[in-house]
GROMACS .gro file of C-alpha atoms in nm:
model
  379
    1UNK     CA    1   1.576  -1.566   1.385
    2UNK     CA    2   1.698  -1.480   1.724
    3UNK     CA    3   1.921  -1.823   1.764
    4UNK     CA    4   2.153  -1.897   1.497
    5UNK     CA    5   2.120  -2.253   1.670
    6UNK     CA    6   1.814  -2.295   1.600
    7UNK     CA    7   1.715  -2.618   1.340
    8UNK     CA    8   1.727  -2.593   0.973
    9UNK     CA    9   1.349  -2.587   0.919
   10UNK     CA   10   1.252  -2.372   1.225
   11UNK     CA   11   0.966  -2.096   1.166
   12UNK     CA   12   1.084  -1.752   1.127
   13UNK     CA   13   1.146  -1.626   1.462
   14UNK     CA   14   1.270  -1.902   1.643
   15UNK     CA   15   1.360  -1.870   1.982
   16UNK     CA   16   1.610  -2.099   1.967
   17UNK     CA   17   1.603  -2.530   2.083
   18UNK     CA   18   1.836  -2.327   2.391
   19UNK     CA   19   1.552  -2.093   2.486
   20UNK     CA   20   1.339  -2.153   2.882
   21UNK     CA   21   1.046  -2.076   2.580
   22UNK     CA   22   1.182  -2.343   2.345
   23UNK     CA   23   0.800  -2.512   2.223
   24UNK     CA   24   0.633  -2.281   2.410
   25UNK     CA   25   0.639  -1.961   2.236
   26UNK     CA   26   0.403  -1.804   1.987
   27UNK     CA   27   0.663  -1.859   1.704
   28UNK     CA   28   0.690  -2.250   1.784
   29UNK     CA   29   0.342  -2.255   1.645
   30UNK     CA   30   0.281  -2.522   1.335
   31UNK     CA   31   0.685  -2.567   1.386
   32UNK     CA   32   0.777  -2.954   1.332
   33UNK     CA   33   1.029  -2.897   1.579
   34UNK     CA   34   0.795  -2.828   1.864
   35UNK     CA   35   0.809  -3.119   2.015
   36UNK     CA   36   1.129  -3.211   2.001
   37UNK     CA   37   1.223  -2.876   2.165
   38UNK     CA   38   1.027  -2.889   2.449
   39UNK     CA   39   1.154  -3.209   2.497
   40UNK     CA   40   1.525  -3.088   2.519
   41UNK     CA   41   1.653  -3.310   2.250
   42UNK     CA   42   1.823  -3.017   2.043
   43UNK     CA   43   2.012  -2.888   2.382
   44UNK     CA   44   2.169  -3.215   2.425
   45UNK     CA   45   2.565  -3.255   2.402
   46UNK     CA   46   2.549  -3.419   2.108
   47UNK     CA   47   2.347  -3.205   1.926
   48UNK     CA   48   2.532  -2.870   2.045
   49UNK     CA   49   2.891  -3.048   1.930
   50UNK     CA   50   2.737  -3.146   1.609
   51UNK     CA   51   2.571  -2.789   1.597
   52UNK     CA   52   2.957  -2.654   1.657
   53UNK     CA   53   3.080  -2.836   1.389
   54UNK     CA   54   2.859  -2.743   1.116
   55UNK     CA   55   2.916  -2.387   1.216
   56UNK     CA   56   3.295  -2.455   1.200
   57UNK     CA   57   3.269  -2.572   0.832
   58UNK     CA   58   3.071  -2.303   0.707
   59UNK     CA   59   3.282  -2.043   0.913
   60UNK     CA   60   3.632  -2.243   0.701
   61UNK     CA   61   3.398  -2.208   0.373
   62UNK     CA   62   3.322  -1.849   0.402
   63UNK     CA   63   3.608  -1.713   0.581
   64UNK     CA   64   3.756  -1.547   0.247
   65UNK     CA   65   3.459  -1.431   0.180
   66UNK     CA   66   3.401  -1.043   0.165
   67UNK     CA   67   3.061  -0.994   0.141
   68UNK     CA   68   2.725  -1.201   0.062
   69UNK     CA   69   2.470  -0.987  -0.090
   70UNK     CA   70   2.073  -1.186  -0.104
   71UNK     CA   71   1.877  -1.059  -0.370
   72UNK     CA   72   1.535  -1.119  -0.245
   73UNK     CA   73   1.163  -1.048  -0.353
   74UNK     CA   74   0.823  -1.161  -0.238
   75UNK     CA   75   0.735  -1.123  -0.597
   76UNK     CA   76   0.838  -1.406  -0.889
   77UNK     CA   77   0.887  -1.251  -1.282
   78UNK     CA   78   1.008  -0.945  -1.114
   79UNK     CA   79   1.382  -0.993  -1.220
   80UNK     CA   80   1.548  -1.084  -0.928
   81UNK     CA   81   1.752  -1.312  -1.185
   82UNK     CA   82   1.865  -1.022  -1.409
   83UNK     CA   83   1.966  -0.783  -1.181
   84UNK     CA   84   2.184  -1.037  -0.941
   85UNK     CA   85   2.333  -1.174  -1.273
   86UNK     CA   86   2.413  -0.848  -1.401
   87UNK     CA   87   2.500  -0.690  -1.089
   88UNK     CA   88   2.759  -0.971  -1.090
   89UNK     CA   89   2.804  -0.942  -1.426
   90UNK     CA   90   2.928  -0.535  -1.394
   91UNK     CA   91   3.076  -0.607  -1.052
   92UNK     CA   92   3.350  -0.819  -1.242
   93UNK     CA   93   3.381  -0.619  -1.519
   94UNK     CA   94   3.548  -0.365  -1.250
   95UNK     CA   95   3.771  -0.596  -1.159
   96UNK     CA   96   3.588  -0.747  -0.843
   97UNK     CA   97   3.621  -1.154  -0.755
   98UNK     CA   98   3.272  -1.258  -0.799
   99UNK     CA   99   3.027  -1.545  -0.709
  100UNK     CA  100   2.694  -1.585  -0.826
  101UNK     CA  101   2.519  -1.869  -0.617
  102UNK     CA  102   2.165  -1.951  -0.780
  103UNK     CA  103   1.978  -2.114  -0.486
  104UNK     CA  104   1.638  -2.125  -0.677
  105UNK     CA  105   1.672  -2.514  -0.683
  106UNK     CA  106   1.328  -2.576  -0.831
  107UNK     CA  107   1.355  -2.306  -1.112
  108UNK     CA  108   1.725  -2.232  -1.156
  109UNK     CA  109   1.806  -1.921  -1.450
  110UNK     CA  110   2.129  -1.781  -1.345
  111UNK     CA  111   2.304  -1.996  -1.616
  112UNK     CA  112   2.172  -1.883  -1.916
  113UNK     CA  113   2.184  -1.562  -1.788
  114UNK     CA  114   2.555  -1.598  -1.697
  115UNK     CA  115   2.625  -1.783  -2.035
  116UNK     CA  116   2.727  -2.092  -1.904
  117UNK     CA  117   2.448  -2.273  -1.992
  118UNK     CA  118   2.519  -2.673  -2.028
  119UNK     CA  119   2.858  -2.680  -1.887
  120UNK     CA  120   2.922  -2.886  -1.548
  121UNK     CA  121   3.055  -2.876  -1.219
  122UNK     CA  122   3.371  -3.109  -1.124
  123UNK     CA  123   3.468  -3.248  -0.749
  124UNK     CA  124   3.793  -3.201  -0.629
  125UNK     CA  125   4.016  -3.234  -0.312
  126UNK     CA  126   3.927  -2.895  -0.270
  127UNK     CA  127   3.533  -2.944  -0.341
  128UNK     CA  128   3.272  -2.794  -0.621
  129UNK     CA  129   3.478  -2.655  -0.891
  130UNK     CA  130   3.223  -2.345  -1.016
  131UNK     CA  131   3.161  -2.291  -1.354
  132UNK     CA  132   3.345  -1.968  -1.474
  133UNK     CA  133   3.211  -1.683  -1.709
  134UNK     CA  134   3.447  -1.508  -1.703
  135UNK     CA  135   3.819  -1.477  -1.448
  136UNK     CA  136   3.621  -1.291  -1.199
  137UNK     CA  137   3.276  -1.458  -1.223
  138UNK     CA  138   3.250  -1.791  -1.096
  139UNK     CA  139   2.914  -1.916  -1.112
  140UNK     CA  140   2.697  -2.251  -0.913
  141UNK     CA  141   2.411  -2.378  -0.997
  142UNK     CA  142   2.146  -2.705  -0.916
  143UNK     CA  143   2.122  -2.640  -1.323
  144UNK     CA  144   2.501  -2.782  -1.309
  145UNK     CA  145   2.403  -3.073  -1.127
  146UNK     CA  146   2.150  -3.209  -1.381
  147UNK     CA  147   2.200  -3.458  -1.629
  148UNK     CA  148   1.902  -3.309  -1.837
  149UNK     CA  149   1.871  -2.916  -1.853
  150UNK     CA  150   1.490  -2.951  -1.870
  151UNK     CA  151   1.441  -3.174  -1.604
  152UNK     CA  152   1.230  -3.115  -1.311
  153UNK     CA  153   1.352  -3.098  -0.975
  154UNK     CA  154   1.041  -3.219  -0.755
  155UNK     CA  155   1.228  -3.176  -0.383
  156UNK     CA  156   1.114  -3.119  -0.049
  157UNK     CA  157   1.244  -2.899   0.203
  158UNK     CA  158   1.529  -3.073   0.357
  159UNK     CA  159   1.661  -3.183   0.063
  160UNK     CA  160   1.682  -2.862  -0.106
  161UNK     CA  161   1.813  -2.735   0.240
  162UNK     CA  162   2.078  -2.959   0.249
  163UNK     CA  163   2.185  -2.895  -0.106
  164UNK     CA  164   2.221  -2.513  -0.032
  165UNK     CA  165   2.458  -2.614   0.283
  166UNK     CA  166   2.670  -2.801   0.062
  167UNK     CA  167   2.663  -2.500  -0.198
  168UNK     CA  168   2.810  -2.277   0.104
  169UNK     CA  169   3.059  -2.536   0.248
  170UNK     CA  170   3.200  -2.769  -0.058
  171UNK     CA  171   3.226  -2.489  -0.348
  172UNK     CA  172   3.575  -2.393  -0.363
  173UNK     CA  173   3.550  -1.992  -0.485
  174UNK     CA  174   3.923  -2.027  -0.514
  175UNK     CA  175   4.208  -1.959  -0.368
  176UNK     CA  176   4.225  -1.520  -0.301
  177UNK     CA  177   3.833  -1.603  -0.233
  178UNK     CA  178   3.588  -1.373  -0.346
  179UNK     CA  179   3.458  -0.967  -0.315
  180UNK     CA  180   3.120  -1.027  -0.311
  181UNK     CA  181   2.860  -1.341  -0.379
  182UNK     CA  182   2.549  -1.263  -0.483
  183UNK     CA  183   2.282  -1.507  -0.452
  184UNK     CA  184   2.039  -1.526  -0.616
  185UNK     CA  185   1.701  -1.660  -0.408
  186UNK     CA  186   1.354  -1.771  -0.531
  187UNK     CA  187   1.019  -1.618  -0.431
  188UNK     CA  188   0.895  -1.573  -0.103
  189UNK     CA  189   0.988  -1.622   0.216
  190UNK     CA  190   1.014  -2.012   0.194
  191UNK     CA  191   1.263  -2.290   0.306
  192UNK     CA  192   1.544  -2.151   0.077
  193UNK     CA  193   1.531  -1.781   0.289
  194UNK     CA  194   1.542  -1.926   0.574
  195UNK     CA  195   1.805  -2.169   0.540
  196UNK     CA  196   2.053  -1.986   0.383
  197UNK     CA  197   2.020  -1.683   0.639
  198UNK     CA  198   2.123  -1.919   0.907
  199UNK     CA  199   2.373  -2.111   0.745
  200UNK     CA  200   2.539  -1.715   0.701
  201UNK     CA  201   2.435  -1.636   1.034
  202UNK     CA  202   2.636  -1.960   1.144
  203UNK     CA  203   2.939  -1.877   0.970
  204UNK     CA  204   2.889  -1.496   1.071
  205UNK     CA  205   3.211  -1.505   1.294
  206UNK     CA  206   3.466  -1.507   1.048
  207UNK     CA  207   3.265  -1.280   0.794
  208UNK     CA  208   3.350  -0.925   0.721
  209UNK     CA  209   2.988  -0.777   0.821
  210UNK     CA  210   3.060  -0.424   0.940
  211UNK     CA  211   2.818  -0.397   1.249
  212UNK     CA  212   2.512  -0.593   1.183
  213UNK     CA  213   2.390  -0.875   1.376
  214UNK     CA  214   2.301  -1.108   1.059
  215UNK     CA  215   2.565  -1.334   0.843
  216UNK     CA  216   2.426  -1.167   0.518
  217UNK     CA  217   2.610  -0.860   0.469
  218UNK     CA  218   2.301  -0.754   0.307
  219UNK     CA  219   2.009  -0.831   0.039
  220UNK     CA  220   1.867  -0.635  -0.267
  221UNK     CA  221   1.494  -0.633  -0.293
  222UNK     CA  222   1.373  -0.620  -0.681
  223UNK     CA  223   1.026  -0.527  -0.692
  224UNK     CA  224   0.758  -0.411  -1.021
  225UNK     CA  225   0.573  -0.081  -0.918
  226UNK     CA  226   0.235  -0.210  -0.895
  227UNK     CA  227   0.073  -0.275  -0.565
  228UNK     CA  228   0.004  -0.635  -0.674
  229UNK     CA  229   0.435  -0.695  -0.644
  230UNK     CA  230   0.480  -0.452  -0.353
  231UNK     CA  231   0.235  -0.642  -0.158
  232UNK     CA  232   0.461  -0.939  -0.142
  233UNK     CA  233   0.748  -0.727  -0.122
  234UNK     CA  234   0.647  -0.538   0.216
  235UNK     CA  235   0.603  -0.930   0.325
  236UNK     CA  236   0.995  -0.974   0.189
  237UNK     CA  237   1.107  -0.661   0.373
  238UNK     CA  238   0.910  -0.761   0.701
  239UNK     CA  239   1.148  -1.109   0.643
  240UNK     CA  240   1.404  -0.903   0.645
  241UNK     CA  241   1.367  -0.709   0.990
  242UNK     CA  242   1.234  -1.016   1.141
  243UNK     CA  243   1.570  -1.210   1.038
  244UNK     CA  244   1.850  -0.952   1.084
  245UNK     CA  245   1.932  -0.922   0.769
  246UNK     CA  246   2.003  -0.521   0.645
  247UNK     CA  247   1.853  -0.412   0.348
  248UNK     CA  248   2.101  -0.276   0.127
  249UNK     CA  249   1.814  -0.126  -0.135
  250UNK     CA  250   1.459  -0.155  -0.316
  251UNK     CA  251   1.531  -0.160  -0.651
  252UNK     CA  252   1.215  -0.058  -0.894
  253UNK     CA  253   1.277  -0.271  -1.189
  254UNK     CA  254   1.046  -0.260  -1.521
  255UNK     CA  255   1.002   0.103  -1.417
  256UNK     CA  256   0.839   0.196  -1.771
  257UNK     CA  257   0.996   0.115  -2.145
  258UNK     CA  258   1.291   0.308  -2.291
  259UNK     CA  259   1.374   0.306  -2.622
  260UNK     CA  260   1.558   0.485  -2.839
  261UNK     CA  261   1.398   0.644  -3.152
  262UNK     CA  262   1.563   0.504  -3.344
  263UNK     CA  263   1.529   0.151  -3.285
  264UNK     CA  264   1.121   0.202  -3.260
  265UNK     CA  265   0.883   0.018  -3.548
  266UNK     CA  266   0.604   0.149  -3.666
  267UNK     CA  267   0.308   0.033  -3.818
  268UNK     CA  268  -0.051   0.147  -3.980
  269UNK     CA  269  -0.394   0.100  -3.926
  270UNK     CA  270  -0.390  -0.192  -4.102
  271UNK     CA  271  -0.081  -0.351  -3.897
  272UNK     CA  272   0.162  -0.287  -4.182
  273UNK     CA  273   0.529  -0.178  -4.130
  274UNK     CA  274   0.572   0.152  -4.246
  275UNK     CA  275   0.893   0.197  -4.005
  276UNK     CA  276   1.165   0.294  -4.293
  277UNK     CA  277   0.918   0.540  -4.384
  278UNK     CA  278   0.880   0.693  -4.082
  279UNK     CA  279   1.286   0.655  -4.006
  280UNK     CA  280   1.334   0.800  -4.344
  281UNK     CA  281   1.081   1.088  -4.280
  282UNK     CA  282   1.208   1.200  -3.906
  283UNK     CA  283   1.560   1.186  -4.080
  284UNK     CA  284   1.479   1.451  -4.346
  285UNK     CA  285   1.268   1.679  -4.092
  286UNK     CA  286   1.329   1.641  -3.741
  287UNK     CA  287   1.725   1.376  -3.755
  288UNK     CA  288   1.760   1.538  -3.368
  289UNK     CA  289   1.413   1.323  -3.246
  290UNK     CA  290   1.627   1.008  -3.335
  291UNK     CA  291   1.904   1.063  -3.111
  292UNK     CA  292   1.614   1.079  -2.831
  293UNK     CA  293   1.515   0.798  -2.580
  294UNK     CA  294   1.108   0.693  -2.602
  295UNK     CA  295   0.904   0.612  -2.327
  296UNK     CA  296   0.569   0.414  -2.187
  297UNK     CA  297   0.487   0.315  -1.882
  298UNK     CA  298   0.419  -0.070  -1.873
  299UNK     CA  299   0.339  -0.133  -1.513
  300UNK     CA  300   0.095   0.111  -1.333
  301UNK     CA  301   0.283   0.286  -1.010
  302UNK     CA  302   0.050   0.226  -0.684
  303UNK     CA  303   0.050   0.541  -0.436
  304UNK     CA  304   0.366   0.654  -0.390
  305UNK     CA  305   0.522   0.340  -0.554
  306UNK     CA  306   0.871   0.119  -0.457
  307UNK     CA  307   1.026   0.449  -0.343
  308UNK     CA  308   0.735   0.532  -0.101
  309UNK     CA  309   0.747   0.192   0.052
  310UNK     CA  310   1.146   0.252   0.048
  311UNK     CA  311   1.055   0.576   0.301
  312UNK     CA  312   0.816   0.312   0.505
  313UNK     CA  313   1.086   0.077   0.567
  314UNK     CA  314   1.342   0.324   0.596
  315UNK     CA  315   1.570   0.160   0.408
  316UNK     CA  316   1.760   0.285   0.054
  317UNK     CA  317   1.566   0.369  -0.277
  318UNK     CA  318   1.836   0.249  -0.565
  319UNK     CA  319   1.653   0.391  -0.851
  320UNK     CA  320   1.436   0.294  -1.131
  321UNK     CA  321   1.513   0.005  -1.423
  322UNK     CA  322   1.386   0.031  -1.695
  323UNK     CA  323   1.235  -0.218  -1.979
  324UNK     CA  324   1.507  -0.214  -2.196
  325UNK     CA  325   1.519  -0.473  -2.480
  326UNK     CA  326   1.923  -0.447  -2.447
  327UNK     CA  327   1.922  -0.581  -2.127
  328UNK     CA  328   1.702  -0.849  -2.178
  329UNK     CA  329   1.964  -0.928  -2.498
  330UNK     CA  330   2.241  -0.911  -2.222
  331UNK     CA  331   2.050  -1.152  -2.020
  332UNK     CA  332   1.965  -1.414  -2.340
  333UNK     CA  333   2.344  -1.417  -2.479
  334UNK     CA  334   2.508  -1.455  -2.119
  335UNK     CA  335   2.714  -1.083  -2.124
  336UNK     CA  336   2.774  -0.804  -1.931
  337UNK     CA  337   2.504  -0.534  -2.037
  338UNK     CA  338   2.675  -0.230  -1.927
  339UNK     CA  339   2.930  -0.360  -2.112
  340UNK     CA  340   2.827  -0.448  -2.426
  341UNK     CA  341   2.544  -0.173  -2.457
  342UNK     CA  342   2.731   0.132  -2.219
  343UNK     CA  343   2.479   0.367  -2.437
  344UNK     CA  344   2.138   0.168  -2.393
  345UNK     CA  345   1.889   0.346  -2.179
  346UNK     CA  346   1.915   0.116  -1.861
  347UNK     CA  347   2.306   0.085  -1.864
  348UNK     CA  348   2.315   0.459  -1.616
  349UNK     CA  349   2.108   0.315  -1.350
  350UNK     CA  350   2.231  -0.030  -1.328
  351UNK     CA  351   2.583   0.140  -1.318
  352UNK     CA  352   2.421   0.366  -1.041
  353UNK     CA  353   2.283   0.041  -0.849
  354UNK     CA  354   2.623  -0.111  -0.838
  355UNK     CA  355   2.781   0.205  -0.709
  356UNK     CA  356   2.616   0.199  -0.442
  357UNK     CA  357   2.645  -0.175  -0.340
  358UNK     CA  358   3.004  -0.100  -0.336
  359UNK     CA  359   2.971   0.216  -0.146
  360UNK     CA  360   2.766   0.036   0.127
  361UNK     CA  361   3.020  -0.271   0.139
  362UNK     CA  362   3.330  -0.166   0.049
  363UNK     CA  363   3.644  -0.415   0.050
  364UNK     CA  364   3.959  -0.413   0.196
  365UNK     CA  365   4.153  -0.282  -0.115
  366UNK     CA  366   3.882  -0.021  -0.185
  367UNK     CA  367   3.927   0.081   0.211
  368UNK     CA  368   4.324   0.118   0.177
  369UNK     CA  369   4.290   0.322  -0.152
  370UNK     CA  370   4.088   0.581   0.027
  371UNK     CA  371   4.306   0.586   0.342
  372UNK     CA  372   4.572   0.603   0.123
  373UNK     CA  373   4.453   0.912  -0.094
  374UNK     CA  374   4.317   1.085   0.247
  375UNK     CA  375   4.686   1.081   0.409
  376UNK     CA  376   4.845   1.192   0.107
  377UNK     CA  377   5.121   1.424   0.139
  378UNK     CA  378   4.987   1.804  -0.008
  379UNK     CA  379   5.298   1.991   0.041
   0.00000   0.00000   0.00000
């Protein structure tokens, strides 16, 4: 989007309602808003004050906000879910103030995930009370919202568009604000994407970006390694260049199964167990093969796989994630995986992914620690 004016549900490289090509241009194709901005209608005073004002209130909403960190893939059942809950998950184990926004109205996970399933959001003078997992993770949810956790939320556009505004403007993170919000987006390149990058681009002012030109400080993109999930991944990234928005990392989740020796079962030709034989066997000949990690690749890699396409794009390769039945435990019973299973095989490069999400955005107290150190006195 060149125009952070330009309406809610505008086609992906707007021009903006401001623009001499406003309903004109190649990109105002199919647009609903054609019309109406060839007409002029968006460029009147009105709209431009009321335009100003929204901005306003998301700019107040944000403003003690650090960082907002998309995690984003063409692809659905890749894990976008797990990794921005347990990015979150790790980032507040380390002592960071953390949001997890789950703006996958129609199919929303982060709850369970998060361990907060059932519980409810609460109105105050200061707005949306979050749901808490823990002191540093606050967590918000359509699931919250719901009087039934099953039920189905049939919405179209606007309405889901209008819900994610009031997720940005009327949840009240607290008072010291947050480090980071994740958030936590469905597949594709849909309403949702394009909403919520410029609702941030509208509140970009008083966020703590660095240098680039979007509101997002950044987005994650989770991908499998087969070509069938990089295909609408390269369409995610391509989202991504078109709207601004810098991409932080591909992440290659699912990247084969790890398990440890130990915890394998065995069976015979017939489909019997024979695993405490086999246990009971390696222990007497071979104990060291116990100790040792097992593993299969589940997905098959296309070409040069998630990091080739990382090399096209030219943007970060964060490393491989393995299948790892811990994590997927983690993600059922709500916890913090690299804390509760620090020796599981995928606990090393999730640790490794969140290093360097806080190496790209650093905040202000990480900043002053390291100016601090460098003008330390060596005398």
């Amino acid at each position: 989007m060149s125009s952070s004016s330009a309406p809610e549900n505008a086609n992906v490289g707007c021009v903006g309602p401001a623009s001499q090509e406003a309903g004109k241009s190649s990109a105002c194709a199919g647009c609903p808003n054609q019309t109406t901005c060839a007409s002029g209608a968006f460029n009147s005073p009105e709209a431009i004050a009321k335009k100003q004002h929204e901005a306003s209130v998301l700019q107040n909403a944000l403003s003690d906000v650090s960082h907002v960190v998309l995690v984003l893939s063409g692809k659905g059942g890749v894990g976008k879910s797990t990794v921005s809950t347990q990015i979150a998950q790790s980032l507040s184990s380390r002592g960071y103030s953390v949001g997890l926004l789950d703006v996958d109205i129609c199919g929303p996970s982060i709850p369970r995930m998060a361990g907060v399933i059932g519980q409810t959001v609460h109105q105050s003078a200061q707005g949306w009370q979050p749901v808490y997992a823990n002191p540093n993770l606050a967590v918000m949810s359509i699931s919250f919202l719901l009087e039934e956790g099953d039920a189905a939320v049939v919405w179209r556009g606007p309405r889901k568009n209008g819900l994610i505004k009031q997720f940005l403007t009327e949840t009240d993170w607290g008072d010291d604000g947050l480090d980071y919000l994740i958030v936590d987006t469905p597949p594709g390149t849909s309403d949702e994407h394009i909403s919520i990058v410029q609702y941030l681009n509208d509140a970009r002012p008083m966020m703590v970006n660095g240098s680039n030109n979007s509101g997002a400080s950044g987005a994650i993109v989770v991908t499998t390694p087969e070509e069938m999930s990089m295909a609408d991944v390269r369409k995610e990234l391509n989202f991504c260049k078109k709207t601004d928005v810098p991409v932080l990392g591909i992440v290659e989740n699912m990247s084969g199964l790890q398990v440890k020796v130990s915890d394998l079962q065995f069976r015979r030709d017939d489909a019997s167990d024979c695993t405490d034989d086999v246990i009971a066997l390696l222990r007497e000949k071979c104990p060291e093969v116990l100790s040792m990690t097992a593993s299969t690749d589940v997905f098959a890699t296309s070409g040069l796989g998630p990091k080739g396409m990382a090399e096209r794009f030219k943007c970060p390769y964060l490393g491989k994630l393995p299948l790892d039945k811990n994590l997927l435990k983690a993600c059922e019973e709500g916890s913090s995986f690299v804390e509760n299973y620090p020796e599981s095989p995928a606990a090393s490069p999730l640790n490794k992914i969140v290093d360097s999400l806080i190496l790209a955005l650093p905040v202000e107290d990480d900043i002053d620690d390291v100016a601090m150190e460098g003008s330390g006195d060596d005398t």
